[in-house]
């Protein structure tokens, strides 16, 4: 027991006629329900349900690590995105100045040509 609650609780259901009974078990572990494969014995279905719970519980640290890695990668991507946006703004500013400079040169050349005719 942990904190007054049992570590696991089984619910076993039976189906079929008495001589060909099939059992199905569910186990609740820390509020999560897991269902195992059907079998001809209660012991087997309890083992199967427990196995499903253990597989999930064993995977939890892996999922936590994967989530942590994904969050770190996402933060890195957000930082790269912010840097790219700053660079894009700077290049737009430079492009705007260059465009204005070219227009000034073109206007000067046109003005010069029109005065020379």
Tab-separated table of C-alpha atoms in Angstrom:
chain	number	residue	atom	x	y	z
A	1	UNK	CA	0.000	0.000	0.000
A	2	UNK	CA	1.104	3.523	-0.779
A	3	UNK	CA	-0.637	6.348	1.078
A	4	UNK	CA	-3.421	4.002	2.220
A	5	UNK	CA	-4.229	2.860	-1.334
A	6	UNK	CA	-3.365	-0.560	-2.747
A	7	UNK	CA	-0.696	-0.554	-5.447
A	8	UNK	CA	-3.027	-2.343	-7.857
A	9	UNK	CA	-6.657	-3.410	-8.062
A	10	UNK	CA	-7.880	-6.151	-10.381
A	11	UNK	CA	-11.293	-6.527	-11.955
A	12	UNK	CA	-11.835	-9.953	-13.494
A	13	UNK	CA	-14.810	-10.707	-15.720
A	14	UNK	CA	-15.839	-14.094	-17.005
A	15	UNK	CA	-17.615	-14.997	-20.229
A	16	UNK	CA	-19.070	-18.156	-21.687
A	17	UNK	CA	-20.486	-21.386	-20.298
A	18	UNK	CA	-19.097	-22.802	-17.026
A	19	UNK	CA	-17.039	-25.554	-18.718
A	20	UNK	CA	-15.539	-23.182	-21.296
A	21	UNK	CA	-15.190	-20.029	-19.201
A	22	UNK	CA	-12.975	-17.259	-20.581
A	23	UNK	CA	-11.635	-14.558	-18.271
A	24	UNK	CA	-10.637	-10.976	-18.949
A	25	UNK	CA	-8.828	-8.826	-16.381
A	26	UNK	CA	-8.243	-5.144	-15.915
A	27	UNK	CA	-5.815	-3.753	-13.389
A	28	UNK	CA	-5.815	-0.222	-12.024
A	29	UNK	CA	-2.377	1.088	-11.102
A	30	UNK	CA	-2.168	4.594	-9.669
A	31	UNK	CA	-5.486	5.517	-11.276
A	32	UNK	CA	-4.659	4.144	-14.752
A	33	UNK	CA	-6.514	1.148	-16.142
A	34	UNK	CA	-4.762	-1.592	-18.116
A	35	UNK	CA	-6.385	-4.572	-19.795
A	36	UNK	CA	-4.649	-7.811	-20.593
A	37	UNK	CA	-5.453	-10.620	-23.000
A	38	UNK	CA	-8.324	-13.036	-22.393
A	39	UNK	CA	-7.453	-16.482	-21.058
A	40	UNK	CA	-8.939	-19.632	-19.537
A	41	UNK	CA	-7.518	-18.925	-16.036
A	42	UNK	CA	-7.844	-15.970	-13.688
A	43	UNK	CA	-4.149	-16.160	-12.847
A	44	UNK	CA	-3.156	-15.789	-16.519
A	45	UNK	CA	-5.428	-12.795	-17.119
A	46	UNK	CA	-4.125	-11.048	-14.009
A	47	UNK	CA	-0.548	-11.651	-15.195
A	48	UNK	CA	-1.438	-10.353	-18.654
A	49	UNK	CA	-3.021	-7.174	-17.277
A	50	UNK	CA	-0.050	-6.652	-14.953
A	51	UNK	CA	2.346	-7.136	-17.877
A	52	UNK	CA	0.521	-4.393	-19.833
A	53	UNK	CA	0.801	-2.050	-16.847
A	54	UNK	CA	4.509	-2.804	-16.398
A	55	UNK	CA	5.228	-2.201	-20.081
A	56	UNK	CA	3.558	1.196	-19.823
A	57	UNK	CA	5.289	2.081	-16.552
A	58	UNK	CA	8.682	1.042	-17.982
A	59	UNK	CA	8.070	3.289	-20.988
A	60	UNK	CA	7.194	6.359	-18.908
A	61	UNK	CA	10.816	7.438	-18.271
A	62	UNK	CA	11.540	7.039	-21.978
A	63	UNK	CA	8.525	9.171	-22.885
A	64	UNK	CA	9.601	11.757	-20.321
A	65	UNK	CA	13.100	11.900	-21.789
A	66	UNK	CA	11.713	12.144	-25.315
A	67	UNK	CA	9.387	14.957	-24.288
A	68	UNK	CA	12.225	16.785	-22.555
A	69	UNK	CA	14.448	16.411	-25.631
A	70	UNK	CA	11.626	17.628	-27.876
A	71	UNK	CA	11.038	20.665	-25.682
A	72	UNK	CA	14.765	21.480	-25.771
A	73	UNK	CA	14.815	21.096	-29.553
A	74	UNK	CA	11.740	23.298	-29.883
A	75	UNK	CA	13.380	25.980	-27.746
A	76	UNK	CA	16.477	25.790	-29.951
A	77	UNK	CA	14.289	26.119	-33.043
A	78	UNK	CA	12.498	29.125	-31.511
A	79	UNK	CA	15.853	30.794	-30.882
A	80	UNK	CA	16.965	30.098	-34.472
A	81	UNK	CA	13.667	31.445	-35.741
A	82	UNK	CA	14.128	34.646	-33.733
A	83	UNK	CA	17.654	35.082	-35.144
A	84	UNK	CA	16.395	34.465	-38.679
A	85	UNK	CA	13.649	37.047	-38.233
A	86	UNK	CA	16.208	39.608	-37.047
A	87	UNK	CA	18.423	38.790	-40.050
A	88	UNK	CA	15.422	39.014	-42.380
A	89	UNK	CA	14.477	42.421	-40.990
A	90	UNK	CA	18.077	43.590	-41.426
A	91	UNK	CA	18.231	42.301	-45.010
A	92	UNK	CA	14.913	43.981	-45.812
A	93	UNK	CA	16.282	47.216	-44.428
A	94	UNK	CA	19.486	46.879	-46.485
A	95	UNK	CA	17.460	45.929	-49.574
A	96	UNK	CA	15.198	48.957	-49.059
A	97	UNK	CA	18.195	51.293	-48.786
A	98	UNK	CA	19.838	49.732	-51.858
A	99	UNK	CA	16.609	50.040	-53.827
A	100	UNK	CA	16.234	53.689	-52.836
A	101	UNK	CA	19.885	54.273	-53.754
A	102	UNK	CA	19.376	52.689	-57.184
A	103	UNK	CA	16.247	54.768	-57.749
A	104	UNK	CA	18.185	57.898	-56.809
A	105	UNK	CA	20.953	56.954	-59.288
A	106	UNK	CA	18.410	56.215	-62.021
A	107	UNK	CA	16.551	59.464	-61.366
A	108	UNK	CA	19.838	61.372	-61.429
A	109	UNK	CA	20.815	59.730	-64.709
A	110	UNK	CA	17.416	60.490	-66.228
A	111	UNK	CA	17.608	64.068	-65.027
A	112	UNK	CA	21.124	64.387	-66.426
A	113	UNK	CA	20.047	62.903	-69.780
A	114	UNK	CA	17.065	65.220	-70.048
A	115	UNK	CA	19.236	68.296	-69.399
A	116	UNK	CA	21.791	67.190	-72.013
A	117	UNK	CA	19.236	66.960	-74.835
